[in-house]
XYZ file of C-alpha atoms in Angstrom:
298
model
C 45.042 -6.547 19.056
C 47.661 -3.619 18.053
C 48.720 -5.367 15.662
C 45.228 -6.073 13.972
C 44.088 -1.955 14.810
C 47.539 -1.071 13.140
C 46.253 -2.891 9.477
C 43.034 -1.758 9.429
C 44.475 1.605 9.647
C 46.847 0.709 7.131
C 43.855 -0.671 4.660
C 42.010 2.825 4.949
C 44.480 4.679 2.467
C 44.339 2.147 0.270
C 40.473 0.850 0.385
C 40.184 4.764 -0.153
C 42.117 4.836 -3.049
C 40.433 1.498 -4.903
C 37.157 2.953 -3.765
C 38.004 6.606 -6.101
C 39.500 4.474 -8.899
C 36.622 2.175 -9.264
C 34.281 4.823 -9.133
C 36.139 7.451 -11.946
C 35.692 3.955 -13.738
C 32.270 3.048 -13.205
C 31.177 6.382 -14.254
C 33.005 5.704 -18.019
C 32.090 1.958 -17.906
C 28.275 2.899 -17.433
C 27.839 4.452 -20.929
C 29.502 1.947 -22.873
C 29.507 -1.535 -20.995
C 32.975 -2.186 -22.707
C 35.410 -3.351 -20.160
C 38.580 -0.640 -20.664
C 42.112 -1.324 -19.188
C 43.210 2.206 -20.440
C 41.891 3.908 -17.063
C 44.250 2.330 -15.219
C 47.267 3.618 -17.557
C 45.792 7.018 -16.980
C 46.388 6.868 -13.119
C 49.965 5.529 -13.456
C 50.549 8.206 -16.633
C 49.183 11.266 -14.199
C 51.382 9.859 -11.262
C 54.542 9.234 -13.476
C 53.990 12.821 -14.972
C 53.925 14.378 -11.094
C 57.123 12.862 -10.703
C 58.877 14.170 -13.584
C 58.157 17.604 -13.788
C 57.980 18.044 -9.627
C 61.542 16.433 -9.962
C 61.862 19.310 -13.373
C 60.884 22.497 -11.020
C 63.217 21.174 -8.317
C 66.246 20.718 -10.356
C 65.623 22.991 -13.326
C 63.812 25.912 -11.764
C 65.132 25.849 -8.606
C 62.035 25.812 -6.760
C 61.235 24.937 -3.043
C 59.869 21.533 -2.161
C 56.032 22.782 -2.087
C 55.870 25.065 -5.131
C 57.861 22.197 -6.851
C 55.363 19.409 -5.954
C 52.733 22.119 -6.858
C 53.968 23.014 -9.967
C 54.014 18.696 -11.114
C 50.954 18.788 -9.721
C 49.263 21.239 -12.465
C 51.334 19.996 -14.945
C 50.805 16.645 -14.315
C 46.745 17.220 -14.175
C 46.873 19.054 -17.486
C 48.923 16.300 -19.544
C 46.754 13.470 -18.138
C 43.539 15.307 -18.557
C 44.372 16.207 -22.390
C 45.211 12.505 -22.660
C 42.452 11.254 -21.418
C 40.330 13.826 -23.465
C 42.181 12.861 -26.571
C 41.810 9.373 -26.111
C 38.051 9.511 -25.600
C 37.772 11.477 -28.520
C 39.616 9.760 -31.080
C 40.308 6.600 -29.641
C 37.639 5.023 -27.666
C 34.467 7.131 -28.595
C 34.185 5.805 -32.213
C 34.820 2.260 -31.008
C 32.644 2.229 -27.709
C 29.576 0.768 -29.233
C 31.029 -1.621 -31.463
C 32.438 -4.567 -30.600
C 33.835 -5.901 -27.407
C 37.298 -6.644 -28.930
C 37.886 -3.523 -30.950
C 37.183 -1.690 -27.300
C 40.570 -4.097 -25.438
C 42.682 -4.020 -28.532
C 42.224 -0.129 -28.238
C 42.813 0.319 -24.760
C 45.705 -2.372 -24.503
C 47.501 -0.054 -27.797
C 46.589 2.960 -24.845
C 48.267 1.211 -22.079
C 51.286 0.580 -24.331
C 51.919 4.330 -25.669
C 50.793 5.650 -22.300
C 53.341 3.562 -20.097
C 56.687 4.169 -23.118
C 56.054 7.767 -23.234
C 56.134 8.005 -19.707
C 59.585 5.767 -19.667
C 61.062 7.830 -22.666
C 60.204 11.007 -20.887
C 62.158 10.052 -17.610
C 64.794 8.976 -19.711
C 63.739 4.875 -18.431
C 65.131 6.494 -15.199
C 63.382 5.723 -12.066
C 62.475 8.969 -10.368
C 61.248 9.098 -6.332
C 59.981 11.555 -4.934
C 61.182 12.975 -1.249
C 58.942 12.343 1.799
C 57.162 15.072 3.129
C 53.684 15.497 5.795
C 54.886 11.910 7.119
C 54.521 13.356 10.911
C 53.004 10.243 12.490
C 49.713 10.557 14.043
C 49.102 8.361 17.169
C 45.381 6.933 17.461
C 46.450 4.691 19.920
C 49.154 5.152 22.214
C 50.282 1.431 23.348
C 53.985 1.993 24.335
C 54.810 -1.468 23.241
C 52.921 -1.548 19.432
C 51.590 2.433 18.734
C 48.423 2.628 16.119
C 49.237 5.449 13.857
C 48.921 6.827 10.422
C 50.910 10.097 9.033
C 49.525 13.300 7.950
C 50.030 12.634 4.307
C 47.746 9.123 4.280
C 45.113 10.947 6.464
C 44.841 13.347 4.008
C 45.010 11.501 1.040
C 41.864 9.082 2.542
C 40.005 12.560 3.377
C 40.774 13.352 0.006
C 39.804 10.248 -1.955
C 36.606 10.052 -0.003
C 36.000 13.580 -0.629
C 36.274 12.435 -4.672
C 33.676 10.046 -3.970
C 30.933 11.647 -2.489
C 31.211 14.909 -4.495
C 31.170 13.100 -7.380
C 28.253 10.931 -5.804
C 26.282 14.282 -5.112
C 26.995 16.089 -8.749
C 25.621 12.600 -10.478
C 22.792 12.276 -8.084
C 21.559 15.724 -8.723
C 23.066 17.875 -11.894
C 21.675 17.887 -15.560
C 24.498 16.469 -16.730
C 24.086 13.361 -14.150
C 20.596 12.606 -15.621
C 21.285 12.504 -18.957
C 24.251 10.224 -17.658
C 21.901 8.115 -15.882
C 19.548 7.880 -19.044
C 22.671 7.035 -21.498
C 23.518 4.343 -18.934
C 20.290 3.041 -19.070
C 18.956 2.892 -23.062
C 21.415 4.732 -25.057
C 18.661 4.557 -27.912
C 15.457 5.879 -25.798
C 18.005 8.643 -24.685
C 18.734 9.266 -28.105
C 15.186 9.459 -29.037
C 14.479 12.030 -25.978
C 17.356 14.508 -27.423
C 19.976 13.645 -25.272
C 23.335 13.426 -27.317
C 24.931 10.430 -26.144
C 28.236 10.720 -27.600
C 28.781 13.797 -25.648
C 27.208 12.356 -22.694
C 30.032 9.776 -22.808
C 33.112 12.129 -23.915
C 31.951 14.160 -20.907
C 31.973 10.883 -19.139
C 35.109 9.753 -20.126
C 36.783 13.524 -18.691
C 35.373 13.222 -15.552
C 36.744 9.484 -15.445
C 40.240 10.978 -16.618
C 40.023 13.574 -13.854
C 39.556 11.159 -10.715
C 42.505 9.260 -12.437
C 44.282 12.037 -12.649
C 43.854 13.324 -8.803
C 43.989 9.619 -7.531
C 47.601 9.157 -9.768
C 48.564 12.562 -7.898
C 47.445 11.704 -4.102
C 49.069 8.321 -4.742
C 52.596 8.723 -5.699
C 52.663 11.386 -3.189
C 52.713 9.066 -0.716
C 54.658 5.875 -2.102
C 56.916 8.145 -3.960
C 57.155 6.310 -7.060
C 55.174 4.538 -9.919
C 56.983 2.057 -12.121
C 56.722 2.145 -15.572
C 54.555 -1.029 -15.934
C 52.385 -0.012 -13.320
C 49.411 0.994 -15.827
C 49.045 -2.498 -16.946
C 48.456 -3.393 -13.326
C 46.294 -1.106 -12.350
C 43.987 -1.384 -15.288
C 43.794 -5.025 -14.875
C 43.086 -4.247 -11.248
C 40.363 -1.911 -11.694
C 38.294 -4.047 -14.008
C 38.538 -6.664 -11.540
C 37.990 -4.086 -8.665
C 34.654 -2.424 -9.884
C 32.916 -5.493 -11.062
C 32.818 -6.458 -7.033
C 30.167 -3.597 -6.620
C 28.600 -3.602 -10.058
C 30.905 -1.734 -12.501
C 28.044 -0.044 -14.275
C 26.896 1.714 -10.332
C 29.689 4.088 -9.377
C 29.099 4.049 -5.529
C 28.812 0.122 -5.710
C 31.584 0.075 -7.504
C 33.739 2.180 -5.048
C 32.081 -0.102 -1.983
C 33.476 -2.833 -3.901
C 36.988 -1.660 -4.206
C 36.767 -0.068 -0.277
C 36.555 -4.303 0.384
C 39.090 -5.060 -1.699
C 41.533 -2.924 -0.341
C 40.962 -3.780 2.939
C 40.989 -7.782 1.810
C 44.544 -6.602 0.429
C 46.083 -5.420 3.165
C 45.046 -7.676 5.637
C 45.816 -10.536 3.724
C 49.560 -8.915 3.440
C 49.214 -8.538 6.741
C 48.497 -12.384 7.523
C 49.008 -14.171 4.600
C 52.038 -14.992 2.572
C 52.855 -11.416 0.355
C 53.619 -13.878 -2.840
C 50.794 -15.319 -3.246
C 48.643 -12.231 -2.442
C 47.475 -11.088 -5.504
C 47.025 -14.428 -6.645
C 44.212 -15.108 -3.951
C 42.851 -11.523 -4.817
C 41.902 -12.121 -7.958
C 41.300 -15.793 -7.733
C 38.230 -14.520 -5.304
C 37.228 -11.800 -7.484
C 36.583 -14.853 -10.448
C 34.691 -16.729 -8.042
C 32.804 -13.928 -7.382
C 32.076 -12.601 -10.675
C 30.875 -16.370 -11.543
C 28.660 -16.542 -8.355
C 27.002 -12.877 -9.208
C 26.659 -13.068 -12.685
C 23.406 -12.076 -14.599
C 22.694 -13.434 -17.514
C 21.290 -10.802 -19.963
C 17.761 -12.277 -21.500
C 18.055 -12.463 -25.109
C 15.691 -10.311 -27.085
């Protein structure tokens, strides 16, 4: 029974992580309906940069461990932001109403530059970060199998969930989040009410490019390192991840990737570790073939 307490623990960092990456995605996805593997290069990119220049203030500047991390923190936010605002811009925004295909080829040519300018940067060196808040926190005190979690993942699940329902609240009731709604609905009848849907979905895309950012951040804090190829991944995974809820619904979207984390960890837990992410997505097909709607032709 420890045992089983002790991974569902473990599966609340992580379902809280999936849950803030699937809904920064959703919120991009909803304007466009053109599946976009790019997000996922932005969270590795922000987490990569974090490393390097936290690593930079340490070395170079000679600063202590918590004005160093802070430091690749801001840093970090303000490349990946700018990245993500110059890829929305230029990149994505003139192709998001085309054509499916233009909209992957695009964001797999994004995954590519993002992922070799973050090895060329490091120098193709892999960089870790030191551990820090990793006091353990006891939830239940069995002498024989303890049920804990450290400061660090507590506070990055308070955090992630925190991402969620603030950004829940500000599309639920802004301006902005009802002329995102209406976008995400008819583009056109938006259009025809005055609503300027291109900047609907640049803003869109920042906001997206934000929770990748903090998410990349909160992330590699606690596993200490990204790898280089890790943006592939994770876009991959988040396409796969927000379809469970509905990828065009942001806080479906994030329930969807709270049960995928925990289907993660706990088959990790139980379940042969090579052939997890096989069964992952092999259940995330069947389900997307189960669920589908078929769109009635005009």
């Amino acid at each position: 029974m420890a045992y089983f307490l002790q991974q569902i623990a473990n599966a609340l960092p992580v379902a809280a992580l999936y849950a803030a990456l699937a809904f920064g995605y959703s919120i991009a996805f909803a304007v466009t309906r053109r599946a976009d593997i790019g997000y996922g290069a932005l969270f590795a990119f922000a987490a990569q940069m974090f490393i390097l220049f936290a690593g930079f203030g340490w070395d170079r500047l000679w600063l202590v461990l918590p004005a160093a991390l802070g430091f690749g923190a801001v840093v970090a936010l303000l490349y990946s932001i700018g990245t993500g605002l110059v890829i929305g811009r230029f990149v994505m925004r003139p192709l998001a109403f085309s054509s499916d295909n233009t909209v992957v080829v695009a964001a797999v040519g994004t995954v590519l530059v993002l992922m070799e300018t973050a090895r060329l940067a490091s120098d193709t060196r892999s960089l870790w970060l030191p551990p820090f808040l990793n006091t353990p926190i006891v939830f239940w005190g069995d002498p024989a199998f303890p049920v804990a979690l450290t400061m660090l993942q507590l506070a990055n699940t308070a955090a992630m969930i925190a991402i969620v329902l603030v950004g829940h609240v500000f599309l639920a009731r802004s301006a902005w989040g009802r002329r995102w709604r209406a976008v995400s609905e008819d583009r056109q009848a938006a259009e025809l009410c005055g609503v300027d849907s291109a900047g609907v979905y640049l803003a869109a895309y920042a906001i997206a490019a934000l929770i990748a950012s903090l998410t990349g951040i909160l992330a590699v804090s606690y596993y200490g390192n990204m790898d280089f190829g890790a943006g592939l991944v994770f876009g991959v995974k988040v396409l796969f991840i927000a379809a469970i809820g509905g990828a065009g619904a942001p806080l479906l979207s994030a329930l969807g990737g709270a049960a995928m984390g925990f289907a993660e960890t706990l088959w990790s837990a139980y379940g042969d570790f090579l052939w997890r992410d096989l069964v992952i997505f092999s259940a995330l097909v069947l389900l997307l073939v189960i669920f589908r709607r078929e769109r009635p032709v005009p």
